[in-house]
Short mmCIF file of N, CA and C and ligand atoms in Angstrom, two decimals:
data_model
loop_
_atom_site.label_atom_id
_atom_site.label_comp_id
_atom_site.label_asym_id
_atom_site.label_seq_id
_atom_site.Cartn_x
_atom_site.Cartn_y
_atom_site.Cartn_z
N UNK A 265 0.85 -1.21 0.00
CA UNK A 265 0.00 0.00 0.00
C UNK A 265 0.88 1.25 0.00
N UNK A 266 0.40 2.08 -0.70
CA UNK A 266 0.95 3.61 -1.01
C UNK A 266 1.11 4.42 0.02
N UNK A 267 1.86 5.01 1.04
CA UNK A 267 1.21 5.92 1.75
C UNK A 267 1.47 6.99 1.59
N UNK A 268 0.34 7.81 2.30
CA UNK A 268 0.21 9.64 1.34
C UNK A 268 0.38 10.27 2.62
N UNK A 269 0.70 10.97 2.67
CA UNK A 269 1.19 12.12 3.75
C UNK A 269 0.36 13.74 3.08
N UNK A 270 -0.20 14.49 3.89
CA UNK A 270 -1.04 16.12 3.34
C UNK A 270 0.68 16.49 2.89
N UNK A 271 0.89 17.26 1.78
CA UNK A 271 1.96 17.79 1.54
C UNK A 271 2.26 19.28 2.03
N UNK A 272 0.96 19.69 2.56
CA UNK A 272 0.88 21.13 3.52
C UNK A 272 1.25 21.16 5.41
N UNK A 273 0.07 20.13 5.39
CA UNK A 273 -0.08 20.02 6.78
C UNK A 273 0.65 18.61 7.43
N UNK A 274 1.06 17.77 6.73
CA UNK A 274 1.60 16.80 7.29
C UNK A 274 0.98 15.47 7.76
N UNK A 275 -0.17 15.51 7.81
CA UNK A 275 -1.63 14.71 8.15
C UNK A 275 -1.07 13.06 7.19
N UNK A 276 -1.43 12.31 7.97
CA UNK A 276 -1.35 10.86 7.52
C UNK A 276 -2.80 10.67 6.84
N UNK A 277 -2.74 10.39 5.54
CA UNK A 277 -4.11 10.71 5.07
C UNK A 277 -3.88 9.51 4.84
N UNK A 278 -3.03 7.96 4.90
CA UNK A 278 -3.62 6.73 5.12
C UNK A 278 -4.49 6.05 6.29
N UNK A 279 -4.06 6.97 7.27
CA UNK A 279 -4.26 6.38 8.87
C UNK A 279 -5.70 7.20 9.10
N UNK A 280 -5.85 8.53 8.38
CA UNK A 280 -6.78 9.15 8.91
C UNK A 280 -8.14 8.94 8.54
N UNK A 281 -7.82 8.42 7.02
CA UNK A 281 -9.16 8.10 6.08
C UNK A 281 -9.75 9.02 5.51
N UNK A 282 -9.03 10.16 5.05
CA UNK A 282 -9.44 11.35 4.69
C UNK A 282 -8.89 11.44 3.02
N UNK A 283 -10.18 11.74 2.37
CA UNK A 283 -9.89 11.92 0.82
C UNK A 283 -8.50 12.98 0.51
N UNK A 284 -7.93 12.15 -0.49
CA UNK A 284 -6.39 12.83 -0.90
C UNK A 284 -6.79 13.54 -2.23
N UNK A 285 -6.40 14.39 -2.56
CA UNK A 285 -6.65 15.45 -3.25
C UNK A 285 -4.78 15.79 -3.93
N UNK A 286 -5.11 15.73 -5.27
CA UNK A 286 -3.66 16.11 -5.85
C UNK A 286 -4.08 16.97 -6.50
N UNK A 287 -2.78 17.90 -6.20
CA UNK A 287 -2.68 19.72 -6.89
C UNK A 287 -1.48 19.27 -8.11
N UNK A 288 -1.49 19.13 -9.35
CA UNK A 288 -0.54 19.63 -10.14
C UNK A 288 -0.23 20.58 -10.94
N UNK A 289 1.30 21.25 -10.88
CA UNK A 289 1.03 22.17 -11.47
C UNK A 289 2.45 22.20 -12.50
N UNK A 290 1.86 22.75 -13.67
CA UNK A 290 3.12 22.72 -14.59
C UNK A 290 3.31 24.68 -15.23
N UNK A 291 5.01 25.03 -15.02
CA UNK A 291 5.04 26.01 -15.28
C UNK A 291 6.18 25.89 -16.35
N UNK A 292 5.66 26.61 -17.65
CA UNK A 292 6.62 26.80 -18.50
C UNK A 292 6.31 27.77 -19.24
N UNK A 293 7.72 28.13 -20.01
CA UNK A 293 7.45 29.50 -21.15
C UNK A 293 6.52 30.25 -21.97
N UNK A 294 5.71 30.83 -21.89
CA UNK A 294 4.74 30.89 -22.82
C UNK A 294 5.57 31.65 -24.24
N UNK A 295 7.15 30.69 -24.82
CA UNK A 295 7.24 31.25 -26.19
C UNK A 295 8.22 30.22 -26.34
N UNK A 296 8.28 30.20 -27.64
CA UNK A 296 9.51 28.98 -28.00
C UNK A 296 10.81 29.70 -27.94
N UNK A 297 11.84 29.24 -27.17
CA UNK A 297 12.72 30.36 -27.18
C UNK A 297 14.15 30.25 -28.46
N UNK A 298 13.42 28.62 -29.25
CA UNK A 298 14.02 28.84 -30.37
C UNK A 298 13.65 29.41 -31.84
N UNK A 299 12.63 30.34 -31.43
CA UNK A 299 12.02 30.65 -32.72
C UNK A 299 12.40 32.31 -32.91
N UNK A 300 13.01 32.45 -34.18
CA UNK A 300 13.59 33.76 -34.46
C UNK A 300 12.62 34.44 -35.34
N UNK A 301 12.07 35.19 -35.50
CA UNK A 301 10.98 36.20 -36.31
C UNK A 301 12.01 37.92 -36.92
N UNK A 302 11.58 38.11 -38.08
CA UNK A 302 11.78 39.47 -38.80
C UNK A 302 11.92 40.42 -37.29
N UNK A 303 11.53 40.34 -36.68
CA UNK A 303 11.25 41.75 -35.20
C UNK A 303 11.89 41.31 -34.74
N UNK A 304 12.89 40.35 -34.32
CA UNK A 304 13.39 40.22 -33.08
C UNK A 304 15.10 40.43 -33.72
N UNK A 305 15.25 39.96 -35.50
CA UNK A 305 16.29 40.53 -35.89
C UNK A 305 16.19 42.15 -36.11
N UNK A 306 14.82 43.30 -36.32
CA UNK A 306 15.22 44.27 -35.97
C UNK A 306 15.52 44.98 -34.80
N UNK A 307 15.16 43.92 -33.97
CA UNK A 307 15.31 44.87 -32.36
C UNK A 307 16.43 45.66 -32.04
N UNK A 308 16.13 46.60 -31.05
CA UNK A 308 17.59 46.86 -30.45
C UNK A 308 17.93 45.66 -29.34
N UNK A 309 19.15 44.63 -29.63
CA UNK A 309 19.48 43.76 -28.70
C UNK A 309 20.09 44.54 -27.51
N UNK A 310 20.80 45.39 -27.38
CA UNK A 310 21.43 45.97 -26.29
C UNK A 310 20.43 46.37 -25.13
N UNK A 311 18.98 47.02 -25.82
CA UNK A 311 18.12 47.49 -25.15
C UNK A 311 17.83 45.96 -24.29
N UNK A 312 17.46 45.18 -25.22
CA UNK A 312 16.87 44.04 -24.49
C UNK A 312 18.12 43.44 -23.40
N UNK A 313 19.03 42.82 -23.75
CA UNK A 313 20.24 42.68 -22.52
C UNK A 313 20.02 43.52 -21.72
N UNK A 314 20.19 44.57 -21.84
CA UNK A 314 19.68 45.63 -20.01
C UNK A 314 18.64 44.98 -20.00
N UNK A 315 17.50 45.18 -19.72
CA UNK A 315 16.31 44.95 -19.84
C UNK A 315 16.68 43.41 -18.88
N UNK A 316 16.98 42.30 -19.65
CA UNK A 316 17.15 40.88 -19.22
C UNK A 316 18.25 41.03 -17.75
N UNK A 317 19.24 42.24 -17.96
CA UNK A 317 20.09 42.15 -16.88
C UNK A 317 19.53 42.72 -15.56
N UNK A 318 18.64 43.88 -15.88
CA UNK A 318 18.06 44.16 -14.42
C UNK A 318 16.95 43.53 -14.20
N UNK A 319 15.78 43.06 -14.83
CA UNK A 319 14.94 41.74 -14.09
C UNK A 319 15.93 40.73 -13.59
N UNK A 320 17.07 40.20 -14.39
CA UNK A 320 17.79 39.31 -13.43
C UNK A 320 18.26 39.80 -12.02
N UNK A 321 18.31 40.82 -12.11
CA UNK A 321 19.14 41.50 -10.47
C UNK A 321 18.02 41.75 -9.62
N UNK A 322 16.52 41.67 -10.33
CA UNK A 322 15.30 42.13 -9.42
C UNK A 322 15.17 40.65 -8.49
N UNK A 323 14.49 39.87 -9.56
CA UNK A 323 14.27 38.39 -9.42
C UNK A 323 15.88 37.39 -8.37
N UNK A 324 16.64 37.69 -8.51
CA UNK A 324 17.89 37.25 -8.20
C UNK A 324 18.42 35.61 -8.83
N UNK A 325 17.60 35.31 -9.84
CA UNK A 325 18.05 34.42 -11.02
C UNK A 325 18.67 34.72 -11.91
N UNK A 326 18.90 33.55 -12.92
CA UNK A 326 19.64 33.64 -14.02
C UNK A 326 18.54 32.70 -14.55
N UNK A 327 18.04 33.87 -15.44
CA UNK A 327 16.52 32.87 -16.24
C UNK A 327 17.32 31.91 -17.19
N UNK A 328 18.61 32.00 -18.01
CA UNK A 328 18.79 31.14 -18.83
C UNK A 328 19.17 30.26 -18.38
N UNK A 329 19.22 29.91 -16.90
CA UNK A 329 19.34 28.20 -16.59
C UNK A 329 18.47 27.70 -16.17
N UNK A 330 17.17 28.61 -16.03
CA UNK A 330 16.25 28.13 -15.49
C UNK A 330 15.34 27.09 -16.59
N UNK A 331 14.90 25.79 -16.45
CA UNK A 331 14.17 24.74 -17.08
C UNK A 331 13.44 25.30 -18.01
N UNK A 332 13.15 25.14 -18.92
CA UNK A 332 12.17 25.06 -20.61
C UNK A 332 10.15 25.08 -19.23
N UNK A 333 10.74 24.00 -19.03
CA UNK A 333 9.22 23.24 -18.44
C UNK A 333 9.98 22.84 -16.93
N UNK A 334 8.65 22.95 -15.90
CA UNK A 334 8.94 22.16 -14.55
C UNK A 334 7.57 22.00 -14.30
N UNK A 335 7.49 20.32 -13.40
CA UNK A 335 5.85 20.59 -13.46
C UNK A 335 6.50 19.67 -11.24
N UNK A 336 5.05 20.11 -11.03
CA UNK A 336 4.92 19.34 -9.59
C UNK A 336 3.55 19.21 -9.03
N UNK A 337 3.79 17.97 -8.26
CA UNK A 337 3.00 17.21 -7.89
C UNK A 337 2.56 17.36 -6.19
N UNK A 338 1.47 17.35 -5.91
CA UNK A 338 1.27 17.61 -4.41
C UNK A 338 0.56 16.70 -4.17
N UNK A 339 0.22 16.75 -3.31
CA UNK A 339 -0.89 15.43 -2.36
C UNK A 339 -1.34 16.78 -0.87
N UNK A 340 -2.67 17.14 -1.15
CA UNK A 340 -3.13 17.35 0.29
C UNK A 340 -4.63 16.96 0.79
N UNK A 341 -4.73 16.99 1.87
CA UNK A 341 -5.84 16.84 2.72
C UNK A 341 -7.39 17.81 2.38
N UNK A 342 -8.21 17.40 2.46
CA UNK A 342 -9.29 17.86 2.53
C UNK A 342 -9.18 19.57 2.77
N UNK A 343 -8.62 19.90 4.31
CA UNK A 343 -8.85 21.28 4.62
C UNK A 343 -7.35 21.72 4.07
N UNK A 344 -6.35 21.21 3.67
CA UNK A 344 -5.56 21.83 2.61
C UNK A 344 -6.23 22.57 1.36
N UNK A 345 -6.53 21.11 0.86
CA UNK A 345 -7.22 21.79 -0.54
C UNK A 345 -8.11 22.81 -0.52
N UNK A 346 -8.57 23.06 0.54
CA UNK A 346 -9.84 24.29 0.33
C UNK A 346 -8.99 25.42 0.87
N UNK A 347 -7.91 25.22 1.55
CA UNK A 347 -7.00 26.60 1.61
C UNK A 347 -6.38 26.98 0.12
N UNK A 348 -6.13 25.82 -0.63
CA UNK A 348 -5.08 25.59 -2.02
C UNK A 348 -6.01 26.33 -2.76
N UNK A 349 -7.46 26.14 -2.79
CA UNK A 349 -8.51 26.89 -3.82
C UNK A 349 -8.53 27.82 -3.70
N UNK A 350 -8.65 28.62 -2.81
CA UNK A 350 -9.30 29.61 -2.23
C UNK A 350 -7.88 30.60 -2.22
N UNK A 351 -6.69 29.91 -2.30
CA UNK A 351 -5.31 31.17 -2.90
C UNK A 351 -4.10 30.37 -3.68
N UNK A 352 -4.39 29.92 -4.54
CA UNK A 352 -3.24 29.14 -4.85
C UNK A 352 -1.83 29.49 -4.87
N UNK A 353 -1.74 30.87 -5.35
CA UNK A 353 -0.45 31.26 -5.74
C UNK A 353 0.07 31.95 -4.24
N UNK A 354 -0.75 31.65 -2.99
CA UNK A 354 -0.60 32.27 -1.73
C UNK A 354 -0.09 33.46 -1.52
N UNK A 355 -1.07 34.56 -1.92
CA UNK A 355 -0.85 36.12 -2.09
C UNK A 355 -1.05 36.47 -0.87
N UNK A 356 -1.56 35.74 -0.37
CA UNK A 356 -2.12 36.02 1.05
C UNK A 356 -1.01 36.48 1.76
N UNK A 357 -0.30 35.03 2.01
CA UNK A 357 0.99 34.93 2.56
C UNK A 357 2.00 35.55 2.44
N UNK A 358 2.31 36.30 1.18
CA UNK A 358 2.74 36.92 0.19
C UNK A 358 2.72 38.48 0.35
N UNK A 359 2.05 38.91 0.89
CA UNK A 359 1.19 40.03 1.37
C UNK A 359 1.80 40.69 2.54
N UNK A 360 0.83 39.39 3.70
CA UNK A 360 1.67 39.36 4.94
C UNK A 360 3.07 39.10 5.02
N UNK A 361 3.93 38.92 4.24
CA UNK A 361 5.35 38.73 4.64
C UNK A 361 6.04 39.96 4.12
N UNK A 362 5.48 40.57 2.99
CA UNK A 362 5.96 41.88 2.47
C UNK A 362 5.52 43.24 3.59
N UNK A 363 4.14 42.88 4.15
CA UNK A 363 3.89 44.10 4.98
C UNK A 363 4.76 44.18 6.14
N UNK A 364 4.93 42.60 7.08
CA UNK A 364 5.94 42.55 8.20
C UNK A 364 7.74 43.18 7.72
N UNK A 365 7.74 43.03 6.64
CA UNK A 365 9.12 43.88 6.29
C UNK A 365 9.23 45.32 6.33
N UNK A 366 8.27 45.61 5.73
CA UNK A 366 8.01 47.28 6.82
C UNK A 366 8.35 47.92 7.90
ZN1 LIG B 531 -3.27 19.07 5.00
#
């Protein structure tokens, strides 16, 4: 037998008998980043390098190593999932951690 653990709360959702609920989520590029078009050979490239160099210094990545595609898999509990609906991208949290920096 499989056992599932809430991937939020920690809850033994074999032992508890509580419906398991999977969140997946897949994030990738919305552009092919091998596709070259007439506009992108007239651009100004220099403009764009700044541009790419200070979102990199905002973000504190280096987008060009970052994956094409990444996808993930969750497992939570009943009163997980209705927290997971109700904010997925947890702005909430997000919110509150930006205001306490104040
Ligand atoms: Zn849970």
């Amino acid at each position: 037998m499989v056992h599932f653990t809430c991937d939020l709360c920690g809850k033994d959702l074999n032992a508890s008998g509580d419906s398991r609920y999977v969140v997946k989520i897949d994030v990738f590029a919305d552009f092919d980043p091998n596709q070259i078009t007439e506009d992108d050979l007239d651009d100004d490239h220099m403009e764009q390098i700044s541009e790419i160099l200070q979102h990199d210094e905002s973000c504190g990545r280096d987008e060009t190593i970052e994956p094409a595609r990444q996808g993930f898999r969750f497992d939570l509990c009943l009163c997980c999932r209705a927290k997971f609906v109700k904010d997925p991208l947890a702005r909430e949290g997000i919110k509150l951690f930006d205001f306490s920096n104040n």
